[in-house]
PDB file of C-alpha atoms in Angstrom:
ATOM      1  CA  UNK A   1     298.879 172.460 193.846  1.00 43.00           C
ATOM      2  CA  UNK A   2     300.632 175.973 194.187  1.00 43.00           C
ATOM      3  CA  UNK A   3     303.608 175.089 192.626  1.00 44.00           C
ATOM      4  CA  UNK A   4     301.281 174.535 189.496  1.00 45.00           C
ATOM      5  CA  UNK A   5     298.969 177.302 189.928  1.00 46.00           C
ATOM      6  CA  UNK A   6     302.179 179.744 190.024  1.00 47.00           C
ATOM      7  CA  UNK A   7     304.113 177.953 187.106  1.00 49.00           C
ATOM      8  CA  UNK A   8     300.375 178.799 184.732  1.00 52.00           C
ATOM      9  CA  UNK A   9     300.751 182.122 185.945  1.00 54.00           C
ATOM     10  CA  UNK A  10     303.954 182.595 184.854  1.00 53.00           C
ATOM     11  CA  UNK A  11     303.309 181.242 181.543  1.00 66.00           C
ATOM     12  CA  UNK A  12     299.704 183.141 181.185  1.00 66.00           C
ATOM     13  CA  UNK A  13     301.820 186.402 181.803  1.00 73.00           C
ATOM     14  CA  UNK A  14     304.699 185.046 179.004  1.00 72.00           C
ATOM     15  CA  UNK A  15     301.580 184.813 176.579  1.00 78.00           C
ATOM     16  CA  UNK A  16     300.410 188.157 177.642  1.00 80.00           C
ATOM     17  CA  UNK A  17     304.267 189.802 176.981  1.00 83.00           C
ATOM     18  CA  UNK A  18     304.313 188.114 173.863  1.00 81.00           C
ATOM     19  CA  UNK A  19     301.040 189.302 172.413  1.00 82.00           C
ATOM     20  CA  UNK A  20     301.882 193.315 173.515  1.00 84.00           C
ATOM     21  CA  UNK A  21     305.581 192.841 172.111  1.00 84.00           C
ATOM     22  CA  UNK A  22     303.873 191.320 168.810  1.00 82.00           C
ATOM     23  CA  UNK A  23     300.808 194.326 169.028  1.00 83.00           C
ATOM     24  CA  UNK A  24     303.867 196.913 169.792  1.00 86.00           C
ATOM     25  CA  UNK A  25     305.707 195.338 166.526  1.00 82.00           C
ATOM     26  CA  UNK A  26     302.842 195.735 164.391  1.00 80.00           C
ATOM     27  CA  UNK A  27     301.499 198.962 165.165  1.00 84.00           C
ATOM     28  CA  UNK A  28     305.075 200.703 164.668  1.00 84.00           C
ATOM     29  CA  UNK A  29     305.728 198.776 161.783  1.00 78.00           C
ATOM     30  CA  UNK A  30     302.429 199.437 160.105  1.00 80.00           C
ATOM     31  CA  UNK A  31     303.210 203.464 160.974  1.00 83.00           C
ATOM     32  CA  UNK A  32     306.789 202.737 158.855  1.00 80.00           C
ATOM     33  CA  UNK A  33     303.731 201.548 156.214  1.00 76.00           C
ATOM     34  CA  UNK A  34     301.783 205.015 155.964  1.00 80.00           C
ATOM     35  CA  UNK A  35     305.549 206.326 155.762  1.00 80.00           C
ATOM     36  CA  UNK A  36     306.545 204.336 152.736  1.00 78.00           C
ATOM     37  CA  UNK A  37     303.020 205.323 151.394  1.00 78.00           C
ATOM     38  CA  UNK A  38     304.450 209.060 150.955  1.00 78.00           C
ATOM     39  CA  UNK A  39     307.533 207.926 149.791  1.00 76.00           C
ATOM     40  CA  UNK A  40     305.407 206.118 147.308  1.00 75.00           C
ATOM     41  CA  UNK A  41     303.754 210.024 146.499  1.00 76.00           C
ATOM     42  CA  UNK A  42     307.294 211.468 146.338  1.00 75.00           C
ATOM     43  CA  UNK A  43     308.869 208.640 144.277  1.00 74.00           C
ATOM     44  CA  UNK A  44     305.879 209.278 141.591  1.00 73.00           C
ATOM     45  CA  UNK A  45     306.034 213.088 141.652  1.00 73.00           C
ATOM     46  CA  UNK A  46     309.877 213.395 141.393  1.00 74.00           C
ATOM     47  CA  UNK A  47     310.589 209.921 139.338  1.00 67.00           C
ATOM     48  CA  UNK A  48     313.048 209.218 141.607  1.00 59.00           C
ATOM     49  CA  UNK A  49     314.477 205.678 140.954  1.00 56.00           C
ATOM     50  CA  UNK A  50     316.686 205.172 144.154  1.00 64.00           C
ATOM     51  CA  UNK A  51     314.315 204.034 146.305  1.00 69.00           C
ATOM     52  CA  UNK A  52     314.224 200.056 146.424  1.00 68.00           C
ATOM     53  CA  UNK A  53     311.697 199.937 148.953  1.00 69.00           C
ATOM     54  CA  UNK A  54     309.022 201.058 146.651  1.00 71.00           C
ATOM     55  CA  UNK A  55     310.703 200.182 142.903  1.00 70.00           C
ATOM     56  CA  UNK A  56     312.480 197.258 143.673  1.00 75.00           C
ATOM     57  CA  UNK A  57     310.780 193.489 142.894  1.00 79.00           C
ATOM     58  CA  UNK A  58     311.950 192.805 146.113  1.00 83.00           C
ATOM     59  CA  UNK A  59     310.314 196.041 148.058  1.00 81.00           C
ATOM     60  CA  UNK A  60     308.728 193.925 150.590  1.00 83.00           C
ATOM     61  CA  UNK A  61     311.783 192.997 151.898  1.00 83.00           C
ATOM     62  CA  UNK A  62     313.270 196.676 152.130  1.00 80.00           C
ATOM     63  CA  UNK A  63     310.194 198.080 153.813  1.00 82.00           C
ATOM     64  CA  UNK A  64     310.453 198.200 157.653  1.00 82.00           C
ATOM     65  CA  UNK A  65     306.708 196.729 158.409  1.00 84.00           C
ATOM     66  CA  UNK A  66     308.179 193.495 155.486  1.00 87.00           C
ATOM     67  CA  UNK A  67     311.500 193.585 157.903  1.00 87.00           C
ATOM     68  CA  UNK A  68     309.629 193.436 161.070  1.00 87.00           C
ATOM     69  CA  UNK A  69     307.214 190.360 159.618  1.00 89.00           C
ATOM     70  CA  UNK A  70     309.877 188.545 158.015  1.00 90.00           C
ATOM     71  CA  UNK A  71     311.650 188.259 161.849  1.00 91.00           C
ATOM     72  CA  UNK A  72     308.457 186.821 163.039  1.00 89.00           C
ATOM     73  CA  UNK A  73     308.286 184.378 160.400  1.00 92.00           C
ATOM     74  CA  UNK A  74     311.661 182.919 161.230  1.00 93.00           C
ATOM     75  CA  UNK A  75     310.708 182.295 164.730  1.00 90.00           C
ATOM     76  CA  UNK A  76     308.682 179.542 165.803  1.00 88.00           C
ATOM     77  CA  UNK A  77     304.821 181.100 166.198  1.00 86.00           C
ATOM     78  CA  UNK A  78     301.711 179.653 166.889  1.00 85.00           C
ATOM     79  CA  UNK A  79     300.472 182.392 164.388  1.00 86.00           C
ATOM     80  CA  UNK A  80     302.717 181.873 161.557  1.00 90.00           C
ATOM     81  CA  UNK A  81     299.554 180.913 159.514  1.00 92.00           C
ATOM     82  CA  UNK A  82     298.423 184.618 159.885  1.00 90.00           C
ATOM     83  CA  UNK A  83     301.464 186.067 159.455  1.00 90.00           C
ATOM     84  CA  UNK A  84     302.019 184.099 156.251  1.00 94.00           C
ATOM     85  CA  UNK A  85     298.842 185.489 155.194  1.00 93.00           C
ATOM     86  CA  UNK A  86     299.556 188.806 155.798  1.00 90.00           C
ATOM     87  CA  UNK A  87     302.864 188.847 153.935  1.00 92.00           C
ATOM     88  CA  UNK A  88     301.182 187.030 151.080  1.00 94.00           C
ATOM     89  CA  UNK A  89     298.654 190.670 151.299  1.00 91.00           C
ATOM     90  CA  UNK A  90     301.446 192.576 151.989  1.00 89.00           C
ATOM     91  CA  UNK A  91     303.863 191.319 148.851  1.00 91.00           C
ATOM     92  CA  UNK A  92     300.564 191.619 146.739  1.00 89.00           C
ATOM     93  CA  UNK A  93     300.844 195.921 148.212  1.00 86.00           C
ATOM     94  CA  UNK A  94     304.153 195.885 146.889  1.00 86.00           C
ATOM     95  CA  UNK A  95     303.455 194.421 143.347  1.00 87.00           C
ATOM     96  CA  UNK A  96     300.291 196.666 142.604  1.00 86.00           C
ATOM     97  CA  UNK A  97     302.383 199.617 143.769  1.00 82.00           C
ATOM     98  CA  UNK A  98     304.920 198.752 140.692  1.00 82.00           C
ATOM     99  CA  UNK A  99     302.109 198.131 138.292  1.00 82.00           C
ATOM    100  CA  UNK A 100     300.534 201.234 139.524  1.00 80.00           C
ATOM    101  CA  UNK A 101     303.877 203.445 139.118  1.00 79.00           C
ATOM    102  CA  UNK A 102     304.309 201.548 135.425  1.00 79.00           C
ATOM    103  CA  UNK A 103     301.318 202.845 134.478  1.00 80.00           C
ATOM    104  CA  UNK A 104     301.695 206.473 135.650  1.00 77.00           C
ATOM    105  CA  UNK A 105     305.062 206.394 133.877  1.00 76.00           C
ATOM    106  CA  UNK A 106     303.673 204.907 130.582  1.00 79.00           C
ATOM    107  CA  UNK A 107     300.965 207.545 130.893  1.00 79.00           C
ATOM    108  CA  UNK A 108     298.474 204.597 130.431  1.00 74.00           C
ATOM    109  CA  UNK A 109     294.929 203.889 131.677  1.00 72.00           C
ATOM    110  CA  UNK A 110     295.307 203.633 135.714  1.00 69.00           C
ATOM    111  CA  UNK A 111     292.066 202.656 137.047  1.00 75.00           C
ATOM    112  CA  UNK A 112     292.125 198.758 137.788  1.00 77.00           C
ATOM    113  CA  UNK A 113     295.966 199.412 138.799  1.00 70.00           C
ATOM    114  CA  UNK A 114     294.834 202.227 141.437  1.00 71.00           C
ATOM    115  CA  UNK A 115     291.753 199.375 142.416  1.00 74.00           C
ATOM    116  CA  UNK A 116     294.442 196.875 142.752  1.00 71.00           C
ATOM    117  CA  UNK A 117     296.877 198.897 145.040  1.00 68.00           C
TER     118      UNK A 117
END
């Protein structure tokens, strides 16, 4: 009966250390998100066209916080279902952010791109 008690213990306190290391994860990478937002200002203001994380089709994957999820998703998670839905949001960021810096560029109507991003 102690043997078991202490092997749940260990394993409650493996769960624990996962879920801080994943909170830890998220919370830095979604900082390196408000980061690539003002990269997103300076990119607009200075037409810069160097920066793939916020021009290319593929930003997502240059981002750190898309970096940092697409790790996770190659591990075997029992919350891959919400991390799959949060890159599904988090692609959809990336793709109204083009659309939105199109539109500035074409010197177009913006509003339902700015509602989209």
């Amino acid at each position: 009966m102690l043997l078991l008690i202490c092997y749940s213990g260990v394993s409650v306190n493996r769960k624990f250390k996962e879920i801080d290391e994943t909170v830890r994860g998220l919370n830095q990478s979604t900082d390196a998100h408000f980061k690539w937002l003002v990269k997103l200002l300076r990119f607009i203001d200075s037409r810069n066209v160097d920066l793939p994380e916020v021009s290319s089709e593929e930003a997502h994957l240059h981002c750190e916080f898309g970096q940092w999820l697409n790790t996770r998703l190659l591990e075997e998670r029992e919350d891959t279902n919400f991390l799959l839905d949060i890159n599904k949001k988090h692609i959809h960021v990336h793709q109204a952010c083009r659309r939105l810096i199109s539109a500035i560029e074409q010197q177009r109507q913006r509003n339902e791109d700015f509602d989209l991003f």
